[in-house]
PDB file of C-alpha atoms in Angstrom:
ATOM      1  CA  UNK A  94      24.840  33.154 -21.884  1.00 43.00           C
ATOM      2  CA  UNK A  95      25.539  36.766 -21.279  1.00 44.00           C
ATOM      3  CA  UNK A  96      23.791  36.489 -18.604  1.00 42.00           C
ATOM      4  CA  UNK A  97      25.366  33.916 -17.096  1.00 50.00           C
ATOM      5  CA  UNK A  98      28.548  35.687 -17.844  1.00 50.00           C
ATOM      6  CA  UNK A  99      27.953  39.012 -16.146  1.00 43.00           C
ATOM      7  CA  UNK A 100      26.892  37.334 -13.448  1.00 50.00           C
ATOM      8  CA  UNK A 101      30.299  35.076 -13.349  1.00 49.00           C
ATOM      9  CA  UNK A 102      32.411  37.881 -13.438  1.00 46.00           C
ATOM     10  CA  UNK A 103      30.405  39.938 -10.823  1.00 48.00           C
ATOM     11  CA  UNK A 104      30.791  37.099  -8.245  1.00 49.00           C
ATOM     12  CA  UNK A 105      35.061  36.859  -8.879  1.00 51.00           C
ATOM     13  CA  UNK A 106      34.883  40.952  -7.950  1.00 52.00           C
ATOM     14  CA  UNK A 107      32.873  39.667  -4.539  1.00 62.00           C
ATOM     15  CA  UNK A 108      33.925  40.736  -0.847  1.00 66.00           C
ATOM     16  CA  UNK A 109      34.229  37.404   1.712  1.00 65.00           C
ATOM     17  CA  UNK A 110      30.594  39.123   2.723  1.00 71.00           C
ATOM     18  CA  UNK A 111      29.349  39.273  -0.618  1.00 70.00           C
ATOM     19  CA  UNK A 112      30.058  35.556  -0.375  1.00 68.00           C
ATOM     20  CA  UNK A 113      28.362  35.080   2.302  1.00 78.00           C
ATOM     21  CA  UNK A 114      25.082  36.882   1.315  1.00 80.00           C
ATOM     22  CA  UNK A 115      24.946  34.879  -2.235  1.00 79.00           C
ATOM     23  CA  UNK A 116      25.546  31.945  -0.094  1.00 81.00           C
ATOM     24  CA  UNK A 117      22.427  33.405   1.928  1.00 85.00           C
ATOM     25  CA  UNK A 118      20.422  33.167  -0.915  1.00 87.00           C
ATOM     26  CA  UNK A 119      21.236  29.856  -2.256  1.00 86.00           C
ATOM     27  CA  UNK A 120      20.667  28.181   0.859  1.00 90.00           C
ATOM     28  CA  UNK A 121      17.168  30.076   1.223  1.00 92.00           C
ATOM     29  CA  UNK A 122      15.750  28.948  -2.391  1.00 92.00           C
ATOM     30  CA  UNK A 123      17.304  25.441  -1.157  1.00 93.00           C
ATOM     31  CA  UNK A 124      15.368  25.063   1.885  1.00 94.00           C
ATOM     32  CA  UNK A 125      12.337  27.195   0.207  1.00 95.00           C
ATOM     33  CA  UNK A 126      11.715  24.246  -2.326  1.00 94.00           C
ATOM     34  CA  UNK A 127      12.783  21.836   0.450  1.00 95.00           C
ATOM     35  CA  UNK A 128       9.732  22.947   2.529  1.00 96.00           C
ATOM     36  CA  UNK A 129       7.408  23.759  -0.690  1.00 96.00           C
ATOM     37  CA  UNK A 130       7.758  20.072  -1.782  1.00 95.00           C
ATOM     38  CA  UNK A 131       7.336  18.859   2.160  1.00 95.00           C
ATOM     39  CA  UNK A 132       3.721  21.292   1.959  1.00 96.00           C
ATOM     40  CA  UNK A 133       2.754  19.169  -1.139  1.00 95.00           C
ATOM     41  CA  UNK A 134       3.817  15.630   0.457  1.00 94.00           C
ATOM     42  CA  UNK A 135       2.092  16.735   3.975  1.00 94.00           C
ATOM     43  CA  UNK A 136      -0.960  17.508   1.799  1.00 94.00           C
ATOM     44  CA  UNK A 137      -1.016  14.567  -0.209  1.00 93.00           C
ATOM     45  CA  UNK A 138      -0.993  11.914   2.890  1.00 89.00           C
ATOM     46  CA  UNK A 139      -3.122   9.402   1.187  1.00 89.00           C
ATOM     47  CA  UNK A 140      -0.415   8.923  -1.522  1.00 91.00           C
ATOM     48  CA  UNK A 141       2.976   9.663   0.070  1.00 90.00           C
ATOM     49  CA  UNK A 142       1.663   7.743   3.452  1.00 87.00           C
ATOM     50  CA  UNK A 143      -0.194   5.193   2.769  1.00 86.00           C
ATOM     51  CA  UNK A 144       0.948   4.211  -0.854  1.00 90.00           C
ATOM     52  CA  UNK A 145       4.717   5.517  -0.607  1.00 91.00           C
ATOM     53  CA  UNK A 146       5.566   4.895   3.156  1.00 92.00           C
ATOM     54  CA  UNK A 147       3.703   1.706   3.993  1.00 91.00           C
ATOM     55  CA  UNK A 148       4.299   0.188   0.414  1.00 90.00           C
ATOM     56  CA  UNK A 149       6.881  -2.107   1.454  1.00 91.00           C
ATOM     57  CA  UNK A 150       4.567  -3.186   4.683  1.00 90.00           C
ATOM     58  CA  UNK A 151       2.806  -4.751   2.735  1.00 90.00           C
ATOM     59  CA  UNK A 152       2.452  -7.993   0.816  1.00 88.00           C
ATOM     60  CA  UNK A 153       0.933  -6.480  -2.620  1.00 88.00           C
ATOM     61  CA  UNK A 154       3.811  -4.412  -2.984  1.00 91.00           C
ATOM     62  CA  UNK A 155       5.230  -4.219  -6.528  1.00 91.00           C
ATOM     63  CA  UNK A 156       8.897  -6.180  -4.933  1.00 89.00           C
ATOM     64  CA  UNK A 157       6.997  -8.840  -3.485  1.00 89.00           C
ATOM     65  CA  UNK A 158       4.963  -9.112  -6.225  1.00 89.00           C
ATOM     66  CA  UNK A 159       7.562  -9.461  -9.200  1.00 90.00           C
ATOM     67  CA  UNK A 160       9.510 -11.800  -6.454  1.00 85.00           C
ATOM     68  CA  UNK A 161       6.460 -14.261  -6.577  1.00 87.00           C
ATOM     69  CA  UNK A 162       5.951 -14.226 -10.458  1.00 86.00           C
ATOM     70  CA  UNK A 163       9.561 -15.160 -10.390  1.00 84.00           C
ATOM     71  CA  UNK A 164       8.972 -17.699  -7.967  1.00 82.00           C
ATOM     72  CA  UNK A 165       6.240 -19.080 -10.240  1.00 83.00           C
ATOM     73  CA  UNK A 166       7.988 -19.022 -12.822  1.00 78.00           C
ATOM     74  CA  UNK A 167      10.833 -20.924 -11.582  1.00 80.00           C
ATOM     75  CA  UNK A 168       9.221 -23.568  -9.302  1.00 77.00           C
ATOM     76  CA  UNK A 169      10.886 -21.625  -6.282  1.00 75.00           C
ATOM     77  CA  UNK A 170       7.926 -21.279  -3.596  1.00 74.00           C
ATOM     78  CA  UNK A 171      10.640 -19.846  -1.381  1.00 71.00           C
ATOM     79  CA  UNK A 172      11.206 -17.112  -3.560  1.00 75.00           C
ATOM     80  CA  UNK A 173       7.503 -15.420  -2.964  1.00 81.00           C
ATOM     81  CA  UNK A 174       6.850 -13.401   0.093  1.00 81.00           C
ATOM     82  CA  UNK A 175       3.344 -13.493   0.513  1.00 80.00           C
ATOM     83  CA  UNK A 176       2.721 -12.785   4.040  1.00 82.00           C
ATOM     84  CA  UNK A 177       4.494  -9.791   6.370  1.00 86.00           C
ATOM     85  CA  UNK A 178       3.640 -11.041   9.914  1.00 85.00           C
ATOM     86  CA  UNK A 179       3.749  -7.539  11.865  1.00 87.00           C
ATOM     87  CA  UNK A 180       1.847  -4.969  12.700  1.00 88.00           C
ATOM     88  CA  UNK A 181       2.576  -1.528  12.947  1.00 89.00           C
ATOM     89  CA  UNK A 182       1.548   0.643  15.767  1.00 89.00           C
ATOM     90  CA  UNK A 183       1.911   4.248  17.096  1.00 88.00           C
ATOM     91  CA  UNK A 184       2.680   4.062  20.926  1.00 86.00           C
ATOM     92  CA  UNK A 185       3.115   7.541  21.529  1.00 85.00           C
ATOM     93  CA  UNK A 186      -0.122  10.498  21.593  1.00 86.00           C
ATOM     94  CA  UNK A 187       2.275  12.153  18.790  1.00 86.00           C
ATOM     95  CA  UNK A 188       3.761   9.506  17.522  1.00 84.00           C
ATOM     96  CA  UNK A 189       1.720   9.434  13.772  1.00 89.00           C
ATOM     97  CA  UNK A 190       1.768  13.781  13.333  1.00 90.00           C
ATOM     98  CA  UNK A 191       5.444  13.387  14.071  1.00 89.00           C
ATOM     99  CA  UNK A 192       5.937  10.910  11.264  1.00 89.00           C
ATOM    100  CA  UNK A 193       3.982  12.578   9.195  1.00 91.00           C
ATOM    101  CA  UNK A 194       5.851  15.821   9.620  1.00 91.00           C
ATOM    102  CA  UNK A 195       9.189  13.418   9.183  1.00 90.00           C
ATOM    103  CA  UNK A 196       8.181  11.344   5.964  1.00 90.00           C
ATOM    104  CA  UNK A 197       6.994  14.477   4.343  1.00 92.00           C
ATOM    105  CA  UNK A 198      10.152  16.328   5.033  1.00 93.00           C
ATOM    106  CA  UNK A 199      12.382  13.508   3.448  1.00 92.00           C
ATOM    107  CA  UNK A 200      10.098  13.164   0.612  1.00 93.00           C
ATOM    108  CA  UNK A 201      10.249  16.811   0.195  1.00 94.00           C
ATOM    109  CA  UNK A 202      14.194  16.741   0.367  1.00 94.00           C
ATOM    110  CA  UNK A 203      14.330  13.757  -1.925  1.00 94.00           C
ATOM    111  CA  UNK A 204      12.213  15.414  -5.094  1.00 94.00           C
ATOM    112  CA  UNK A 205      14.016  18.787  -4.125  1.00 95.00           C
ATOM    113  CA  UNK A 206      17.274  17.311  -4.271  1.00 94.00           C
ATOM    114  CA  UNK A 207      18.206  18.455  -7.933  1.00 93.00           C
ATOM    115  CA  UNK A 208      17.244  21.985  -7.312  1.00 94.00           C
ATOM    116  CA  UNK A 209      19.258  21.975  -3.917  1.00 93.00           C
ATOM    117  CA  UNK A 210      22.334  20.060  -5.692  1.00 91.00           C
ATOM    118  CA  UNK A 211      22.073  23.013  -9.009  1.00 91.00           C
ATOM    119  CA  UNK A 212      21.940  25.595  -6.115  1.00 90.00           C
ATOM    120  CA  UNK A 213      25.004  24.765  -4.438  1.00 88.00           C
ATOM    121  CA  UNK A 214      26.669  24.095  -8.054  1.00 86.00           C
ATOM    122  CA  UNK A 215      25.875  27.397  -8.736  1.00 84.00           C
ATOM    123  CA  UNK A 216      27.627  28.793  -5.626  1.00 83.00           C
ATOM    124  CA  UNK A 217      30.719  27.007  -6.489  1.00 81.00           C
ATOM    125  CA  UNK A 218      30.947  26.925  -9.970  1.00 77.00           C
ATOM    126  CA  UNK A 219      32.227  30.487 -10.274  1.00 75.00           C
ATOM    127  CA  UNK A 220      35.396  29.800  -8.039  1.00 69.00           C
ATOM    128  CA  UNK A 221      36.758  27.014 -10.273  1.00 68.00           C
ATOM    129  CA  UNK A 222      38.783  27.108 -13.779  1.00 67.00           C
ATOM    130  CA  UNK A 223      37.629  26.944 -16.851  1.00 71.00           C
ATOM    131  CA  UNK A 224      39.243  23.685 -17.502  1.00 69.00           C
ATOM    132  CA  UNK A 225      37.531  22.375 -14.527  1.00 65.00           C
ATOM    133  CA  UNK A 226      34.221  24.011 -15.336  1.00 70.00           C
ATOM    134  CA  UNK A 227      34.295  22.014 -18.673  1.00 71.00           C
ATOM    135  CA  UNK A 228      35.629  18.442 -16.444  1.00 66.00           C
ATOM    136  CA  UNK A 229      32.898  19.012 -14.458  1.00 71.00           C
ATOM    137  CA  UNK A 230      29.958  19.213 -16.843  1.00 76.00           C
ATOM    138  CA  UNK A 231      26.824  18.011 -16.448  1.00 80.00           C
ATOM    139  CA  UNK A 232      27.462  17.731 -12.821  1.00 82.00           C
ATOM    140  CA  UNK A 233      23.919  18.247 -11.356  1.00 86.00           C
ATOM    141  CA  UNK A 234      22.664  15.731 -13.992  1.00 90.00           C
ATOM    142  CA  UNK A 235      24.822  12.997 -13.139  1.00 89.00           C
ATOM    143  CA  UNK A 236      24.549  13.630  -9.247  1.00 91.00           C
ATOM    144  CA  UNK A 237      20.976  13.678  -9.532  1.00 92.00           C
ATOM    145  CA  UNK A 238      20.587  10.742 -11.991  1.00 93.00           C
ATOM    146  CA  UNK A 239      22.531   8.219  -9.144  1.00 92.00           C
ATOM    147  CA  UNK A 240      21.009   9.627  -6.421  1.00 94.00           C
ATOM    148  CA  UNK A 241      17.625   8.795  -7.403  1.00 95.00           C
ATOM    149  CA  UNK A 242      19.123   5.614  -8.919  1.00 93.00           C
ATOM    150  CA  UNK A 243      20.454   4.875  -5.580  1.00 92.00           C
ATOM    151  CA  UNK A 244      16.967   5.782  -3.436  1.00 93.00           C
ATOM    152  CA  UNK A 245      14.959   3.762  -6.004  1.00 94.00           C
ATOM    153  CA  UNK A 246      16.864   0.983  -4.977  1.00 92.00           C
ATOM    154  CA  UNK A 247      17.068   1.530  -1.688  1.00 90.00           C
ATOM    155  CA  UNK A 248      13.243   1.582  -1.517  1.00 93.00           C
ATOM    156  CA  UNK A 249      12.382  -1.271  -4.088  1.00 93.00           C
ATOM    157  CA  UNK A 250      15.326  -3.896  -3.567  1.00 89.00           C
ATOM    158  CA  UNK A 251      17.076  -3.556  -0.394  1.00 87.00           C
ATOM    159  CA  UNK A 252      13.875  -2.303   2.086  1.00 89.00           C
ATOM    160  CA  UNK A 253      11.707  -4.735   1.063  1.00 89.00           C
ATOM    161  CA  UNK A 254      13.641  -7.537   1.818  1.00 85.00           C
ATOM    162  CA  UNK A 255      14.888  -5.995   5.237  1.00 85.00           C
ATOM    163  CA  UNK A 256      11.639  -5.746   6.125  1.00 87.00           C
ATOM    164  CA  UNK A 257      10.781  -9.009   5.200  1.00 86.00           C
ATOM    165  CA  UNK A 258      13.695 -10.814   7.373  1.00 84.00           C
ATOM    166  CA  UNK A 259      12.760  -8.310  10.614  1.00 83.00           C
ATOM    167  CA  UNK A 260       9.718  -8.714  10.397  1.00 85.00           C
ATOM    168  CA  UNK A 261       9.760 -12.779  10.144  1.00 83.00           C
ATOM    169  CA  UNK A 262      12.622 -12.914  12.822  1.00 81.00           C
ATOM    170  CA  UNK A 263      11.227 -14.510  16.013  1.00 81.00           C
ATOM    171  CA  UNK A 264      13.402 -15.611  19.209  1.00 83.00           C
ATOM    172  CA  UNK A 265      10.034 -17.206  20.267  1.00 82.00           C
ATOM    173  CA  UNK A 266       6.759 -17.904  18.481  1.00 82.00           C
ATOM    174  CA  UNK A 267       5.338 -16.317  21.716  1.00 84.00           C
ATOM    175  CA  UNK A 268       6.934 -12.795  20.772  1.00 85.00           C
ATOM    176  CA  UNK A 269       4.713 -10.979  18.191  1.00 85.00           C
ATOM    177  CA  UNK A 270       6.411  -8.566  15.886  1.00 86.00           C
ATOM    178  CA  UNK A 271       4.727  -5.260  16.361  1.00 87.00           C
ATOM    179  CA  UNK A 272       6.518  -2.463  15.320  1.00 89.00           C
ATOM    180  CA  UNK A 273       6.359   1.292  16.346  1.00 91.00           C
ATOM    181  CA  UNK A 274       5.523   3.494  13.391  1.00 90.00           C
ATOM    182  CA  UNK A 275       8.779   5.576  14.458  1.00 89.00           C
ATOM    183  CA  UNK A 276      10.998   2.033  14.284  1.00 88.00           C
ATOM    184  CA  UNK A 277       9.891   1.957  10.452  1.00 91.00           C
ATOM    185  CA  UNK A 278       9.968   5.183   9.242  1.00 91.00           C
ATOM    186  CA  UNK A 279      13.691   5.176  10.714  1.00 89.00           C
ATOM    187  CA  UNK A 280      14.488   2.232   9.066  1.00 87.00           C
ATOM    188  CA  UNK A 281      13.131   3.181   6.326  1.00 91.00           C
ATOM    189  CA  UNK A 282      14.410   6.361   5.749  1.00 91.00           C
ATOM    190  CA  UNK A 283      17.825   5.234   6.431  1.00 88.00           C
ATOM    191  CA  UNK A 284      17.756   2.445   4.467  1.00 87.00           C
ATOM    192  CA  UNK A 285      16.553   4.954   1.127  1.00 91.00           C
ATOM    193  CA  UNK A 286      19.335   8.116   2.049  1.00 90.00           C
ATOM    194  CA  UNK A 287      21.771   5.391   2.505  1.00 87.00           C
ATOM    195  CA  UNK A 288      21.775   3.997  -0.586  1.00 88.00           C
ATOM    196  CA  UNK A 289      21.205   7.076  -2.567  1.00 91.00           C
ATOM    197  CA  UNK A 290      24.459   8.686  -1.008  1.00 89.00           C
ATOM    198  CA  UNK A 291      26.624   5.406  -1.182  1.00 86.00           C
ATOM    199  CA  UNK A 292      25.436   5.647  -5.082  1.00 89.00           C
ATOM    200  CA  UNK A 293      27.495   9.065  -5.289  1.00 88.00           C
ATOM    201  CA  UNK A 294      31.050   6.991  -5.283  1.00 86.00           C
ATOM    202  CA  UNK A 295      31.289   7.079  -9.333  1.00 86.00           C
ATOM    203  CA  UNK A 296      31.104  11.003  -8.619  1.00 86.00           C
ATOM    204  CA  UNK A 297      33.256  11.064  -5.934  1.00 85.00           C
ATOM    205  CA  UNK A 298      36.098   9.033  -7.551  1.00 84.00           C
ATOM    206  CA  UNK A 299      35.422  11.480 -10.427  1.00 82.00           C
ATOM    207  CA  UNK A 300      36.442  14.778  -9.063  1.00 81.00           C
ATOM    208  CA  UNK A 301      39.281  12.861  -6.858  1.00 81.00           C
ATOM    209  CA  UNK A 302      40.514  11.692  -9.828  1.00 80.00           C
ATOM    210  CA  UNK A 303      39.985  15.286 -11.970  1.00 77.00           C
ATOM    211  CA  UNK A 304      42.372  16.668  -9.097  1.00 75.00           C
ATOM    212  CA  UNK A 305      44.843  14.091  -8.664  1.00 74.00           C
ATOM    213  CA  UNK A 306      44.146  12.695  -5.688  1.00 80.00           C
ATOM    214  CA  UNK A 307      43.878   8.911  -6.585  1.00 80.00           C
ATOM    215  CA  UNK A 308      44.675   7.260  -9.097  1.00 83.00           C
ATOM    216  CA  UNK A 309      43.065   3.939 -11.497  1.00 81.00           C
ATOM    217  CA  UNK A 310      46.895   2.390  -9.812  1.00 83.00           C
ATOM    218  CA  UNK A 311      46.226   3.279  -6.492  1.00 85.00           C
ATOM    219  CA  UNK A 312      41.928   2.332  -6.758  1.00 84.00           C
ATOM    220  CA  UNK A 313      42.752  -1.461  -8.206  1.00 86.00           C
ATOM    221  CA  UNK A 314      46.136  -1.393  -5.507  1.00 87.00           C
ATOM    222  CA  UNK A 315      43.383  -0.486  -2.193  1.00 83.00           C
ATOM    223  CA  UNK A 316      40.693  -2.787  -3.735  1.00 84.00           C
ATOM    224  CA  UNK A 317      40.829  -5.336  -0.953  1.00 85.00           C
ATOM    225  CA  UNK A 318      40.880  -2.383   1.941  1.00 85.00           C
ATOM    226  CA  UNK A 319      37.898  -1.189  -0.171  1.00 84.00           C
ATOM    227  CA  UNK A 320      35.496  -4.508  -0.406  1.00 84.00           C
ATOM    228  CA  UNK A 321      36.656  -4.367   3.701  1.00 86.00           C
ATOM    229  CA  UNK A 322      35.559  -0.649   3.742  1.00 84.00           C
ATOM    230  CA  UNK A 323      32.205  -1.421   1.774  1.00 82.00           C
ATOM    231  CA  UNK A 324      31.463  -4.553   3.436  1.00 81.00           C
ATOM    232  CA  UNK A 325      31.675  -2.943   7.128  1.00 82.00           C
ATOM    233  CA  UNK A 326      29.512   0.535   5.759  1.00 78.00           C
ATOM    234  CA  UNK A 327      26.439  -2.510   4.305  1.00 76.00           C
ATOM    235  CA  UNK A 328      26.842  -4.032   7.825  1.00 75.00           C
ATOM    236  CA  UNK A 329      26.535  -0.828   9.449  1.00 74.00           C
ATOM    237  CA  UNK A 330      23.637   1.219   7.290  1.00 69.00           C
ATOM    238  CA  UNK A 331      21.495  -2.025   7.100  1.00 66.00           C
ATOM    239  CA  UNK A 332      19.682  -4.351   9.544  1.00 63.00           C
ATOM    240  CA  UNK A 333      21.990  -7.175  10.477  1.00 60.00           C
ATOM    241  CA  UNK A 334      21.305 -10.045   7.896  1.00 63.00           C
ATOM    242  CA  UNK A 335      23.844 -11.302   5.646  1.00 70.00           C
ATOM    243  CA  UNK A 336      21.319 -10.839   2.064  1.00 69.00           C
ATOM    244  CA  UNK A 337      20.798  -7.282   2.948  1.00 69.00           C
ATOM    245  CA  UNK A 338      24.494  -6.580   3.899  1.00 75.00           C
ATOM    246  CA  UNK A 339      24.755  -8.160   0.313  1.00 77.00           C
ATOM    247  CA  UNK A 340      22.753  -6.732  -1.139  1.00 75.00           C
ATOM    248  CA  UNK A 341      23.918  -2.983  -0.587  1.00 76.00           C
ATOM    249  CA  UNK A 342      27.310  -4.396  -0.976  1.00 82.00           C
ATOM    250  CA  UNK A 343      26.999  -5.838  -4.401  1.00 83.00           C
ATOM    251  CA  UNK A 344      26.381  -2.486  -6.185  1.00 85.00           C
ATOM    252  CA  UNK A 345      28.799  -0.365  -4.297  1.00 84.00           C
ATOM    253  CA  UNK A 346      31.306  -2.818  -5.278  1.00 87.00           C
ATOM    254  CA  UNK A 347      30.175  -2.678  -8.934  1.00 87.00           C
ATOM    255  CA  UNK A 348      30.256   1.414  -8.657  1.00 86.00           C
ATOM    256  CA  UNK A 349      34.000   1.314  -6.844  1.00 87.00           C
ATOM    257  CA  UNK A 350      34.919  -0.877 -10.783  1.00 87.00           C
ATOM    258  CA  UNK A 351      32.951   1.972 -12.342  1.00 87.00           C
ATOM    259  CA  UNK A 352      35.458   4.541 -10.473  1.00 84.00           C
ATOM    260  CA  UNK A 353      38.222   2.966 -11.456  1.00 86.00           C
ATOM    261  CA  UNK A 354      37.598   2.810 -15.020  1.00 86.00           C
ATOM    262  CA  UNK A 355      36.630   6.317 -14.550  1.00 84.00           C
ATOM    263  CA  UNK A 356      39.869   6.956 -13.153  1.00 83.00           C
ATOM    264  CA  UNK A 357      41.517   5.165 -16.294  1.00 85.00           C
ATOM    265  CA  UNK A 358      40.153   7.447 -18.670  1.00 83.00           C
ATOM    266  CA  UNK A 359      40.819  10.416 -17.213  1.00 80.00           C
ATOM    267  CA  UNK A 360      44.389   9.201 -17.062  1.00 79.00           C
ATOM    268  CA  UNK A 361      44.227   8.601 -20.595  1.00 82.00           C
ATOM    269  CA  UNK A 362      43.287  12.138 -21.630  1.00 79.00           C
ATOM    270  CA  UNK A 363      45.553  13.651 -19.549  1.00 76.00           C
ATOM    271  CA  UNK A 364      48.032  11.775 -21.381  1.00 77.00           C
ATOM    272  CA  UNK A 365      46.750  12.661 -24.362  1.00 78.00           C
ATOM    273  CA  UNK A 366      46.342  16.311 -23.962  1.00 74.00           C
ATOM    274  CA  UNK A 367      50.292  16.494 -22.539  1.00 74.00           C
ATOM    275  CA  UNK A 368      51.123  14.404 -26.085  1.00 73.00           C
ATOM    276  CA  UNK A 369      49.465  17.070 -27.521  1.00 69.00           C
ATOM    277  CA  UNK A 370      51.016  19.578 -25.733  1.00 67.00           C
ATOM    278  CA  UNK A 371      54.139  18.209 -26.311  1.00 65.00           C
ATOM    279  CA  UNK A 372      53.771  17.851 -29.911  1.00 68.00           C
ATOM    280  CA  UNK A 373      52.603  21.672 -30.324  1.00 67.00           C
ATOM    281  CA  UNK A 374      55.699  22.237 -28.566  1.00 65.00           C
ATOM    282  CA  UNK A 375      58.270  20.498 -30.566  1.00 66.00           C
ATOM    283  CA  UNK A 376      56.109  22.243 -33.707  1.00 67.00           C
ATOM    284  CA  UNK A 377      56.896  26.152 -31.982  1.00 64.00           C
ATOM    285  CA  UNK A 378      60.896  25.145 -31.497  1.00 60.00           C
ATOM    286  CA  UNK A 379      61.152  23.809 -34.958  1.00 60.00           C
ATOM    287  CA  UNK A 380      59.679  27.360 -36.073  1.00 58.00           C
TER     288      UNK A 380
END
């Protein structure tokens, strides 16, 4: 703690190129853990490759596998994807070290992201109020939590069953399906980042809300603009079929309700701190 405090007050006594240099150094343990965790991925190919990567390629994956118990269960043969009719090839001489290098640098980023999010906390933390130090609390933990909430289901629920639509998608029976390993990392990738940052709104309406910026009034009064908003962003981050596009659209839509009650409760406190205030008021004139 004192600790913590020296170094708090030695960073509000800091020059613009003080600034500047701490920045320096937050940004180089950021990308220092980025690239130590991208080492260990590149390392580990076997796992993060072929287990992590190619998972949803194919058919024993855990999605496909829980969609056909459910299918058994049910009587709903439709429900079970048992067969992924594509291949997936590497058309270029560097097409597979390039992925490699690529899918070890997001996987890297994506178990460094806590560290990278506490870094930059750190760097901005000291420039805010104590009150908003305090709003603000377990920050990193909450960030963290929905962005991994958001990648897991980017990966497990919504990639899965985009690959499963593109890759049974034919124009002609003639046309095989055979896929560039650079087409599905892509997709892939995009599909996972995508849903981990659209998984930040809660946190967003948060701090918007902390600084009076919106409102619960104005969230509930924009929330046919928003489903609009959300629905175009799902058509836009995912491949063009209507479940996926649902898919990503259902929980962003459930997250924008979570902002607004968010928004509520903050209103609520701040009413309740200015009764307070109020209160301690009329108590000091009476004295």
């Amino acid at each position: 703690m004192a600790l913590d405090q020296y170094q708090e007050e030695e960073e509000e006594g800091m020059s613009f190129l003080d600034h500047l240099e701490a920045l320096r150094w937050h940004l180089l343990r950021s990308i220092s853990a980025i690239l130590i965790l991208s080492v260990a991925a590149f390392i580990a190919k076997g796992f993060v490759f072929g287990i992590v990567i190619l998972g949803p390629s194919k058919v024993d994956f855990i999605t496909y596998r829980w969609l056909c118990n459910v299918s058994d269960y049910f009587g709903m043969a439709a429900l079970c994807i048992d067969e992924l009719p594509f291949t997936i090839q590497s058309r270029q001489m560097t097409g597979q070290f390039t992925m490699h290098m690529t899918s070890s640098f997001v996987v890297g980023f994506i178990a460094a992201f806590p560290f990278v999010f506490w870094e930059i906390w750190r760097f901005i933390s000291p420039g805010l109020y104590d009150q908003e130090k305090n709003a603000a609390r377990g920050a990193v933990f909450f960030v963290s939590l929905l962005f991994f909430l958001g990648a897991a289901f980017g990966y497990y629920i919504l990639s899965p069953l985009s690959i499963n639509f593109l890759s049974n998608y034919q124009l002609d029976p003639s046309i095989l399906n055979e896929f560039d390993i650079t087409s599905y990392v892509s997709t892939l990738t995009m599909l996972v980042l995508a849903s981990a940052i659209m998984f930040q709104l809660p946190v967003v309406v948060y701090f918007l809300a902390m600084s009076g910026l919106v409102t619960s009034g104005m969230l509930r009064s924009y929330r046919r603009h928003a489903i609009v908003v959300i629905l175009v962003l799902a058509a836009v981050i995912t491949p063009p079929d209507v479940i996926s596009q649902i898919l990503i659209a259902m929980p962003i839509l459930v997250l924008y309700e979570a902002g607004i009650q968010i928004a509520k409760r903050l209103e609520k406190k701040r009413a309740l701190k200015r009764e307070e205030e109020d209160i301690a008021d009329a108590m000091g004139d009476r004295d």
